[in-house]
Coordinates of C-alpha atoms in Angstrom, one line a residue:
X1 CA 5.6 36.5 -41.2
X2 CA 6.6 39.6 -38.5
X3 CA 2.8 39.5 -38.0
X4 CA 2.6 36.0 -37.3
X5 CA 5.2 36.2 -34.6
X6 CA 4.0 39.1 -33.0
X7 CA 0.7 37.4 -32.6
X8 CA 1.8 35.1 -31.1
X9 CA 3.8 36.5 -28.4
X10 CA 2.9 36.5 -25.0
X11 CA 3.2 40.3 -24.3
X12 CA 0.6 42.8 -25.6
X13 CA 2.7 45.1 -27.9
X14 CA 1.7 48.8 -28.8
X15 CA 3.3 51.6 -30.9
X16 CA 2.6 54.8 -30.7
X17 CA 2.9 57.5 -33.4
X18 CA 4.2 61.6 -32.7
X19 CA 1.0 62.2 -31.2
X20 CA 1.2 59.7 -28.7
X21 CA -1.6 58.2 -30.8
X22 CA -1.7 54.1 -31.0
X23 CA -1.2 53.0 -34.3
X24 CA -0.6 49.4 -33.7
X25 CA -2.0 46.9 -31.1
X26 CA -1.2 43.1 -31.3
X27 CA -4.0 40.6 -29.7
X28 CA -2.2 40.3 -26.5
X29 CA -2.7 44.1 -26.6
X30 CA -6.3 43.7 -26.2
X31 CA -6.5 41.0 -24.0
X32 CA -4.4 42.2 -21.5
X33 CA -5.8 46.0 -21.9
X34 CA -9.7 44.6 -22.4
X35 CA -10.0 47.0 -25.4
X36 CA -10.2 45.7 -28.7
X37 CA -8.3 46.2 -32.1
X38 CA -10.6 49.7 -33.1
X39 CA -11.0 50.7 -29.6
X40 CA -6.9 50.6 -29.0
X41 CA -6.6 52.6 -32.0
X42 CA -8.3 55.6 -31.4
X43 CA -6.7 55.6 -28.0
X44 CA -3.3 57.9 -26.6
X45 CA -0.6 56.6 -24.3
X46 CA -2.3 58.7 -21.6
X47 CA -5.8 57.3 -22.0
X48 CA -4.6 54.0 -22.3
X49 CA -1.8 53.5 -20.3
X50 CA -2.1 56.6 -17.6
X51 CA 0.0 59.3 -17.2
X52 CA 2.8 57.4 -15.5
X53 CA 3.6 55.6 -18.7
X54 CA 2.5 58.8 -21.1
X55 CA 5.4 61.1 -19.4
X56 CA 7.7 57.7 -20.7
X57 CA 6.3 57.1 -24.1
X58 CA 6.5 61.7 -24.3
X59 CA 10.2 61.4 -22.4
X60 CA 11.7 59.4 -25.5
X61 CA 10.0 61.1 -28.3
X62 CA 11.3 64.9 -26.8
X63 CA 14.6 63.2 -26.7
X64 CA 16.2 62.2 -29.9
X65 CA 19.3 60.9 -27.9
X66 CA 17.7 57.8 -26.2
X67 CA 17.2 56.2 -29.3
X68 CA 17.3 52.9 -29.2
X69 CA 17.3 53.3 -24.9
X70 CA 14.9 50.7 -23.1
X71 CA 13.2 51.4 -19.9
X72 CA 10.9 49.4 -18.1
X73 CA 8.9 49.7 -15.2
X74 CA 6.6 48.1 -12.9
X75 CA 3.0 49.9 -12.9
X76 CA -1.1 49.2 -12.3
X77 CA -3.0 49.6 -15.8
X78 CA -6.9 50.5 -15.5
X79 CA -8.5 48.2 -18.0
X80 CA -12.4 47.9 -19.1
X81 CA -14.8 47.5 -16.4
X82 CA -12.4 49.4 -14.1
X83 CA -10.4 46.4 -14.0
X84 CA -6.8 47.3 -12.3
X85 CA -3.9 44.8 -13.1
X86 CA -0.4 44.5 -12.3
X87 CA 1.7 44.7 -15.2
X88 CA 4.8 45.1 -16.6
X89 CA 5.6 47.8 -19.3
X90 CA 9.0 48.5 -21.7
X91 CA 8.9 51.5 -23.8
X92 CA 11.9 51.9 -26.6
X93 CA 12.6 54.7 -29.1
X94 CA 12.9 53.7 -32.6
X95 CA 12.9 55.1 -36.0
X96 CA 11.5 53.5 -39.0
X97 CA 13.1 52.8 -42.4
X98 CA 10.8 56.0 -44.1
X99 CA 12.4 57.9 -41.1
X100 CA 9.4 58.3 -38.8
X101 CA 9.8 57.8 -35.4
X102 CA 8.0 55.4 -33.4
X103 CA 7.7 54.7 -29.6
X104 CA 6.9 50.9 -28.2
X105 CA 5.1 49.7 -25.3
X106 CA 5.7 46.5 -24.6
X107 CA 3.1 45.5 -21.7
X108 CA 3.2 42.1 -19.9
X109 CA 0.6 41.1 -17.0
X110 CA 2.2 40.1 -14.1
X111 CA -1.2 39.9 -11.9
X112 CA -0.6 36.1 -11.4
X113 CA 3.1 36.8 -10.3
X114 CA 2.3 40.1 -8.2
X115 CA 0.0 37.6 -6.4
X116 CA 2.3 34.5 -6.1
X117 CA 5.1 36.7 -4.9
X118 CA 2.3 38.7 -2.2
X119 CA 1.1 35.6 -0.9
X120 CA 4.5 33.9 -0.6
X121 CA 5.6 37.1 1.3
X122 CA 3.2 37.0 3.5
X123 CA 3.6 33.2 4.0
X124 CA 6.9 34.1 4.8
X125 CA 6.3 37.1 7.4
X126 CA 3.7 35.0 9.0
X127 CA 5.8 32.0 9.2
X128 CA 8.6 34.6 10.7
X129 CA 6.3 36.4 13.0
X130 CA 5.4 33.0 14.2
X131 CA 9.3 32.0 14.8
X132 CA 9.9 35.1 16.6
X133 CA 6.9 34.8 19.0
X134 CA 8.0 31.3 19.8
X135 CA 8.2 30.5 23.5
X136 CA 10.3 27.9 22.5
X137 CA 13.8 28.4 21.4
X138 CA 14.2 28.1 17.7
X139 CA 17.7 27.7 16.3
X140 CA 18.3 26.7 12.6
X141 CA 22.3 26.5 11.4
X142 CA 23.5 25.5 7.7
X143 CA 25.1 22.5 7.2
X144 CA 28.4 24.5 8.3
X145 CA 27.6 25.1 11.8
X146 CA 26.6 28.9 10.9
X147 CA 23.6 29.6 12.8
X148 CA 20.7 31.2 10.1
X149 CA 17.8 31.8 12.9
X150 CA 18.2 32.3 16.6
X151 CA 14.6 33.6 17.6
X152 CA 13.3 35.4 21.1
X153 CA 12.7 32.1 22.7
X154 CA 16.3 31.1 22.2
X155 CA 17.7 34.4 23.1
X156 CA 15.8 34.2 26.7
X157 CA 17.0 30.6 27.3
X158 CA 20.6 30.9 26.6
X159 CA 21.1 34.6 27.0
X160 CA 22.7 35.6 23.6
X161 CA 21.5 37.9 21.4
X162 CA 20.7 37.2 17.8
X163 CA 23.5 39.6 16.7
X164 CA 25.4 37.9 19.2
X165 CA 25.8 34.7 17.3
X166 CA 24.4 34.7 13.8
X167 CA 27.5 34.3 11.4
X168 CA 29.8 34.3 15.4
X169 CA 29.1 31.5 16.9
X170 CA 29.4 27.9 15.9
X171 CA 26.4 25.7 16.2
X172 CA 29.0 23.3 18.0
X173 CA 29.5 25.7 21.2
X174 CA 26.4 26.2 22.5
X175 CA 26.3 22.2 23.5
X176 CA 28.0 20.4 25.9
X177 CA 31.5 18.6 24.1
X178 CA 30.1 15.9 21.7
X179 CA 26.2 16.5 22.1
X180 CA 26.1 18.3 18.6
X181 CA 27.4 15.7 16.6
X182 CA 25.7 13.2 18.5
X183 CA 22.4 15.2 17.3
X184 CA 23.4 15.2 14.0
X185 CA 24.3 11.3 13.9
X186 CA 20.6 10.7 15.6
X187 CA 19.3 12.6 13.2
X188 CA 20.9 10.9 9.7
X189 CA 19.7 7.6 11.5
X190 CA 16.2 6.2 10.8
X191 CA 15.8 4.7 14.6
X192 CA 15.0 8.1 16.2
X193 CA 12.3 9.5 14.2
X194 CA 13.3 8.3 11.2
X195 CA 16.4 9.9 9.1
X196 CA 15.9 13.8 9.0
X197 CA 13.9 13.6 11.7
X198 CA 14.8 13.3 15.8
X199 CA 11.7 12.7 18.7
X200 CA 11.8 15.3 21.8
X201 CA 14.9 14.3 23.3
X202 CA 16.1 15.7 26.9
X203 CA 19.9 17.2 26.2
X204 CA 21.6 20.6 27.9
X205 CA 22.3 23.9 26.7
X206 CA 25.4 26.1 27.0
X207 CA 23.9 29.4 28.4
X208 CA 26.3 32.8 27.8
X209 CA 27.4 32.2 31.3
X210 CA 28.8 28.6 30.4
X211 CA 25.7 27.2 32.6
X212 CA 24.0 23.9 31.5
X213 CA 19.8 24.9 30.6
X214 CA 17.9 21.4 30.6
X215 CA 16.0 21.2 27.4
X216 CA 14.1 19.0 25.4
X217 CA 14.8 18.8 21.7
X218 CA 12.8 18.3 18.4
X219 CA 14.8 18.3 15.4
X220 CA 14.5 18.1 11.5
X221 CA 17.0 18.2 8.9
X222 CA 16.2 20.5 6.2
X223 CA 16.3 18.7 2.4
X224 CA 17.2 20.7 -0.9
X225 CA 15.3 19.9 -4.1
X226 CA 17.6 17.5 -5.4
X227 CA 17.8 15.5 -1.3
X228 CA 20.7 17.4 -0.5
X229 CA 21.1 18.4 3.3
X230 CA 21.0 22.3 3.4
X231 CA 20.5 22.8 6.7
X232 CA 19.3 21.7 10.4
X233 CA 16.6 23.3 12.8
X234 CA 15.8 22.2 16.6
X235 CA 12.9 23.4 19.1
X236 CA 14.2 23.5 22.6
X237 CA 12.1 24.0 25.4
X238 CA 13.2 25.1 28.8
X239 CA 12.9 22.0 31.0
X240 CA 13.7 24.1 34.3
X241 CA 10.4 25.3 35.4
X242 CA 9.1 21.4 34.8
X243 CA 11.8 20.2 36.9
X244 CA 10.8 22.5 39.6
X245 CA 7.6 21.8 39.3
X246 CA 8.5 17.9 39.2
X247 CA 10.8 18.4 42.5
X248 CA 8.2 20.5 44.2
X249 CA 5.4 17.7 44.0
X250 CA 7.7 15.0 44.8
X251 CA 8.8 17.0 48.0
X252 CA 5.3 17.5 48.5
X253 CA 4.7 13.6 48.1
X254 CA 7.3 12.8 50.4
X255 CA 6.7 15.3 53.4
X256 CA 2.9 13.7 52.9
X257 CA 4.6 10.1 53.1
X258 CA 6.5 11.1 55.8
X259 CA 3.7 12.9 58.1
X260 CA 1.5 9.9 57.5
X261 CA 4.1 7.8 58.7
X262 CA 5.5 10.0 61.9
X263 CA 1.8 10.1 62.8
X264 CA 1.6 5.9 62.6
X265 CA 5.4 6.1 64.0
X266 CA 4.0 8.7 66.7
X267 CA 0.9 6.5 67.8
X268 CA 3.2 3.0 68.1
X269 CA 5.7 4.8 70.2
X270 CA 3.3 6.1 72.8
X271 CA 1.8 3.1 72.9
X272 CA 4.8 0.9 73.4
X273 CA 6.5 4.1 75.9
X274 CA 3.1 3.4 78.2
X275 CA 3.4 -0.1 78.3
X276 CA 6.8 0.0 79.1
X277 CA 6.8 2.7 81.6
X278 CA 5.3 1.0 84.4
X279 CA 7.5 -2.0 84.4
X280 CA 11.1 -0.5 84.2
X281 CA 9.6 2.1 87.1
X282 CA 9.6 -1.7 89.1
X283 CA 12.8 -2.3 87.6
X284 CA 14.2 0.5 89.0
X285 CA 12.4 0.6 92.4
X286 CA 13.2 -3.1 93.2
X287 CA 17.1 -3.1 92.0
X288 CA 17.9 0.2 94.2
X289 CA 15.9 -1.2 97.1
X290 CA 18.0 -4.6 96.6
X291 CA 20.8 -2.2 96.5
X292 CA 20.3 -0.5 99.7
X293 CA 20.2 -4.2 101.1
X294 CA 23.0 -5.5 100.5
X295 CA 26.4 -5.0 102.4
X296 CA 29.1 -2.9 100.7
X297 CA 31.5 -5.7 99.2
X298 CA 28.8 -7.8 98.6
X299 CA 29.9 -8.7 94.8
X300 CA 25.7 -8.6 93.5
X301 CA 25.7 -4.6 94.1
X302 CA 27.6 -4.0 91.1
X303 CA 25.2 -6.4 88.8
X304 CA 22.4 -4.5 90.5
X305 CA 23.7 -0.6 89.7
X306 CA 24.3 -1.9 85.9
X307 CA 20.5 -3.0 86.3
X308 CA 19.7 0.8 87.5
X309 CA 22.0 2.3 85.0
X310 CA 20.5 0.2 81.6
X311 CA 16.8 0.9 83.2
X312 CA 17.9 4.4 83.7
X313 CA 19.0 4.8 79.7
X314 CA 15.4 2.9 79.1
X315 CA 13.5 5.3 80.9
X316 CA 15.5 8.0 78.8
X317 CA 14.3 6.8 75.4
X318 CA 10.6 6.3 76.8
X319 CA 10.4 9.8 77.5
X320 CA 11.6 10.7 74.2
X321 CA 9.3 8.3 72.8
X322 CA 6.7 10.4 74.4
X323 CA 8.1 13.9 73.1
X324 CA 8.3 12.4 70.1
X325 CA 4.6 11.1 70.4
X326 CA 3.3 14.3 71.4
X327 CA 0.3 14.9 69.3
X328 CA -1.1 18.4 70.8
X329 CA -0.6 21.6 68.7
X330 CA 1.5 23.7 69.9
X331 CA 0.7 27.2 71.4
X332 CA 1.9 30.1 69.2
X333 CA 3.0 33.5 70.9
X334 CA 5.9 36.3 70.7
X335 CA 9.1 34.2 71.4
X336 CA 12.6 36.3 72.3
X337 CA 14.7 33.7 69.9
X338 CA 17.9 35.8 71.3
X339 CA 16.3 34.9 75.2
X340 CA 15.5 31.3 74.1
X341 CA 18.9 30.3 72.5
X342 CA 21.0 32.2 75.7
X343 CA 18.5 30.3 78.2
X344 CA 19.3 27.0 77.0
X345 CA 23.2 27.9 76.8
X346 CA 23.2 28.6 80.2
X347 CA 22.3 24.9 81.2
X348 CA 24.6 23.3 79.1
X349 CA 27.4 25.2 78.9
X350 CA 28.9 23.8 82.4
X351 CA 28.2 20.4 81.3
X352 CA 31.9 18.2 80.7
X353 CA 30.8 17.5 77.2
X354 CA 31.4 21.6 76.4
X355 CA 34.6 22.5 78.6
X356 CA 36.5 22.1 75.4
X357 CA 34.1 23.5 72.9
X358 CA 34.3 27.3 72.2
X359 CA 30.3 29.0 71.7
X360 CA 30.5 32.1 69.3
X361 CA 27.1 34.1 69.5
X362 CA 26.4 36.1 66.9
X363 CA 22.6 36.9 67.8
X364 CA 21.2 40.4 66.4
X365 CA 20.3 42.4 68.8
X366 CA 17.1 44.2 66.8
X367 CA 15.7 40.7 66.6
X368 CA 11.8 41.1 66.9
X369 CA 9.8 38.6 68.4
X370 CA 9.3 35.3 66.3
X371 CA 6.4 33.6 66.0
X372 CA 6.1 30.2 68.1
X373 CA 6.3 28.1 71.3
X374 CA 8.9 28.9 73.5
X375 CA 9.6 25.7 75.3
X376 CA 9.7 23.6 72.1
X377 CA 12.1 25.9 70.4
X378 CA 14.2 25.6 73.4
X379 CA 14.4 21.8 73.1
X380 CA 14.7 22.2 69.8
X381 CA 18.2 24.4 70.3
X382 CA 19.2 22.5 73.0
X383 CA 18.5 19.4 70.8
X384 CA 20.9 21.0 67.8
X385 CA 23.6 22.6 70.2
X386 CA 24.0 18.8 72.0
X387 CA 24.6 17.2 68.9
X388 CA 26.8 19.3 67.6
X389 CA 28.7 19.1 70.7
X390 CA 28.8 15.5 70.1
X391 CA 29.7 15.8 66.2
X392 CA 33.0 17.6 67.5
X393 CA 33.6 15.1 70.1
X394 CA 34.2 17.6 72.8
X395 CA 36.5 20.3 71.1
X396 CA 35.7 23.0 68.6
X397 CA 33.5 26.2 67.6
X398 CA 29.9 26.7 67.3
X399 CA 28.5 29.6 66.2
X400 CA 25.1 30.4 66.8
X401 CA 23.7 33.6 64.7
X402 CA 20.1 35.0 64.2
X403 CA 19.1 37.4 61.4
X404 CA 15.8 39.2 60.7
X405 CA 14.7 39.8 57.3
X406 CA 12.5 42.5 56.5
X407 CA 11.4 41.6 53.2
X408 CA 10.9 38.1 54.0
X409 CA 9.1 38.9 57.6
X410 CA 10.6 36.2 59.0
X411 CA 13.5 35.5 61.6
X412 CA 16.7 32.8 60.3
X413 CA 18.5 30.9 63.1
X414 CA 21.8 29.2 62.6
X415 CA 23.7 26.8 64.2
X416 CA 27.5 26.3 62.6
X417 CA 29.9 24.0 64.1
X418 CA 33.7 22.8 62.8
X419 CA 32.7 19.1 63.6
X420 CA 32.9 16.2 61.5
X421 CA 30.3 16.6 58.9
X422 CA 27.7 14.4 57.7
X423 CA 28.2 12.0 54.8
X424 CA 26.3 12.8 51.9
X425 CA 24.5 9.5 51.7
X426 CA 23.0 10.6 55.2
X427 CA 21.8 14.1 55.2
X428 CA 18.5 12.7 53.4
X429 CA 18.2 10.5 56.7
X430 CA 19.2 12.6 59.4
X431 CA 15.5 13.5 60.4
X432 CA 14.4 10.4 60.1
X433 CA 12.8 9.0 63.0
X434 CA 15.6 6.1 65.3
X435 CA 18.3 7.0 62.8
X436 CA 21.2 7.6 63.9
X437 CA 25.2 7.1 63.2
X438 CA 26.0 7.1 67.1
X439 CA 27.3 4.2 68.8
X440 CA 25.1 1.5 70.3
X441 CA 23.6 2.8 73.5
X442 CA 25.1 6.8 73.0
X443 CA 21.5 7.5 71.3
X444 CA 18.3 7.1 70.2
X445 CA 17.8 8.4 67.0
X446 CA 14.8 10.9 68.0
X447 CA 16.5 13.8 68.8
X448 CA 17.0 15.7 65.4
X449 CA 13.3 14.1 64.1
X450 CA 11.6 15.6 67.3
X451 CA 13.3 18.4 66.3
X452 CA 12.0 18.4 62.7
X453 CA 9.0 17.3 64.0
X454 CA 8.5 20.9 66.2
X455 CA 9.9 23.1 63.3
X456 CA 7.4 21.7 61.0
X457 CA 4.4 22.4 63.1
X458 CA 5.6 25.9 63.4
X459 CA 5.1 26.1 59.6
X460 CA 8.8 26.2 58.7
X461 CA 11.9 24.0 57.6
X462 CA 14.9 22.7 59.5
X463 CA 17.5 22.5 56.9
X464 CA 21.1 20.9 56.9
X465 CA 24.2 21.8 55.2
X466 CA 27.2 19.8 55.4
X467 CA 30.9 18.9 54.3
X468 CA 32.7 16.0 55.9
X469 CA 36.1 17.2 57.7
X470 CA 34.7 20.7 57.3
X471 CA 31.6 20.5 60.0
X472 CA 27.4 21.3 59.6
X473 CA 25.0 24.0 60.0
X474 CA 21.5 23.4 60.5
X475 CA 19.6 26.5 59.9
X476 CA 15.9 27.8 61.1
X477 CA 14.0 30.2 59.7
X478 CA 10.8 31.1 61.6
X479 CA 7.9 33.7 60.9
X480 CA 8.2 36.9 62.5
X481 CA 5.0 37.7 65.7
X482 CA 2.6 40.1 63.2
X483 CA 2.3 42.5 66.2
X484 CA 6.1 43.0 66.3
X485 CA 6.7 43.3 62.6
X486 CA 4.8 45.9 62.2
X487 CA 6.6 47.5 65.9
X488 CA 10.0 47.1 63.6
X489 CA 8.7 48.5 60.1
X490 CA 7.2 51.6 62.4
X491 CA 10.7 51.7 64.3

């Protein structure tokens, strides 16, 4: 009956006599081993199980003491045909009932396991490997809020370190207030993805720095084998270089929209400035001559110099029609912006409009040339200094500073005054062509967009900042004359 059982057991048994000699082999013995029943038999532990194994099977019998001792071990067995497997062997001490002693082997194959467990840890370095390398953030928490895997990709969007946060930080506080339980409610619903499951959705991350990254987010709930929840895992990706990209284009859309329709605007307005020119030049002709005609107290005179004045102010808005028609490109050479702004200070700084207004220069006196046409930049500053004249309604500071930056090569202009400010609903309309916040018959509109107009054929931007009760700056930054830049690096 002990035979019977032995045969059928799964494991190859062996027992070896004083001499190390086999002197019984079961049929799993021979499969696993490739030798059969005789062949086993005239074989030693060392012959048949290498000399690993042998210095076991000779450990025991050299050491009465461990009688009854098990020790197994995890080794590769040489069968026929030079055949390696992976297999499993547990030697024990016994003695028999005549008082011999005995040594057994008992050998399992684990080849199919050895492989199983290889391949699933490879799966599972590769699957790794390709978490880690993810440009993407990964982050996977349990159903606790204890975040499991923070890979690279999250680590470089919110600037926290695994170490930093796996078993620290709460799942909960690295979204905005509400946005992780509104996660984990889209995700146990089946209308946004279907339950366990949530389609890229735009949200914002909680950087290190408390700063909001926009992200979009996949998620998935992981499942147990019984359909519990064990645990959640999202892919963000850094929405911030689309955005850029988004905002750059649609800049790029709109400065297009808006050349193609100063260059319409530009063509209509000379047109209509030429048609109208000659006739107010009769206007005004005709009503001084009518002027000059009549007597002092004659009560028509004062109809007649309203007539002047009104085809005076139409006159004014022709010609800046015109400047603001002007199609020509503009001639590029070394311009002194230091020269240029001082110039155009000089004619307006005795004008009523400035008695009350104090001008703080703080112009850098290393300036090198910039590059560009003089007399348009000189409009343009006279252009900026008037209306911020006007914005402080006769009384305040404007400071006017230039700044050269070497890196850059390029020259930054700014013009600061303690005026009103511009609402925020019309700093995206300020350059716009006839807009203007002035009352009726105080201005044209044309000023600041002939303005824009000149900056942007120099190949630069006018830009605005602003805070209402606190006053504006419009800044300039133009490109430094080659010639001179290389004057300053060599200076």
């Amino acid at each position: 009956m002990y035979q019977s059982i032995i045969e059928l057991t799964n494991d190859g048994i062996l027992v070896f006599d004083e001499r190390y000699q086999v002197e019984f082999a079961n049929h799993m013995a021979s499969v696993i081993t490739g030798y059969n029943n005789a062949e086993l038999k005239k074989s030693n532990a060392l012959s048949l199980l290498g000399s690993y194994f042998h210095a076991l099977v000779a450990e025991l019998f050299t050491h009465p003491e461990r009688y009854g001792e098990k020790s197994c071990s995890e080794g590769k067995l040489c069968t026929t045909g030079g055949v390696t497997k992976d297999v499993e062997v547990c030697i024990a001490k016994a003695i028999t009932s005549e008082g011999e002693r005995k040594v057994y082997a008992y050998i399992r194959d684990i080849s199919e396991s050895k492989r199983i467990e290889n391949e699933l840890r490879e799966a599972n370095e590769f699957f790794a490997n390709l978490i880690a390398s993810s440009v993407d953030g990964i982050i996977a928490a349990d159903m606790k809020g204890n975040i499991i895997i923070f890979n690279k990709g999250a680590e470089s969007l919110t600037g926290n370190t695994a170490e930093e946060v796996k078993g620290k930080i709460h799942i909960t506080e690295l979204y905005p207030e509400g946005v992780a339980k509104e996660v984990m409610k889209k995700l146990r619903s089946p209308d946004f993805g279907g339950v366990g499951k949530l389609k890229p959705s735009h949200l914002s991350l909680i950087n290190k720095v408390g700063e909001e990254i926009p992200c979009q987010l996949s998620a998935a709930l992981i499942y147990g084998s019984s359909g519990n929840e064990m645990a959640s895992v999202g892919i963000f990706t850094d929405l911030r270089p689309r955005l850029l990209m988004e905002r750059k284009l649609m800049e790029t859309h709109l400065q297009l929209a808006n050349s193609e329709k100063l260059a319409s605007l530009g063509k209509l307005a000379a047109g209509i400035a030429h048609e109208i020119n000659n006739p107010l030049g009769g206007i005004l002709i005709y009503a001084s001559l009518l002027i000059e005609d009549l007597p002092e107290d004659d009560p028509r005179r004062q109809d007649l110099t309203r007539i002047v004045q009104e085809a005076g102010r139409c006159k004014e808005i022709v010609k800046s029609l015109l400047e603001f028609a002007r199609q020509s490109e503009p001639k590029m050479e070394p311009v002194d912006i230091n020269r240029a702004i001082t110039d155009g200070l000089f004619f307006l700084e005795n004008q009523a409009l400035f008695h009350n207004i104090q001008i703080v220069k703080n112009l850098d006196p290393a300036l090198p040339f910039a590059r560009g046409n003089g007399s348009q930049l000189k409009q343009v500053f006279m252009n900026i200094t008037v209306n911020a004249a006007e914005a402080m309604h006769g009384g305040g500071t404007l400071t006017i500073s230039t700044t050269f930056s070497p890196e850059r090569k390029s020259i930054t202009i700014e013009f600061a005054d303690t005026g009103e400010g511009i609402p925020e609903g019309n700093l995206s309309r300020i350059f716009d062509p006839f807009f203007t916040t002035k009352d009726v018959g105080k201005g044209t509109g044309l000023g600041l967009s002939t303005a824009y107009g000149i900056i942007e054929d120099h190949g630069s931007k006018l830009n605005v900042k602003s805070k209402v009760g606190e006053g504006t700056t419009f800044i300039i930054e133009l490109a430094v004359y080659p010639e001179t830049q290389t004057i300053v690096e060599a200076g």
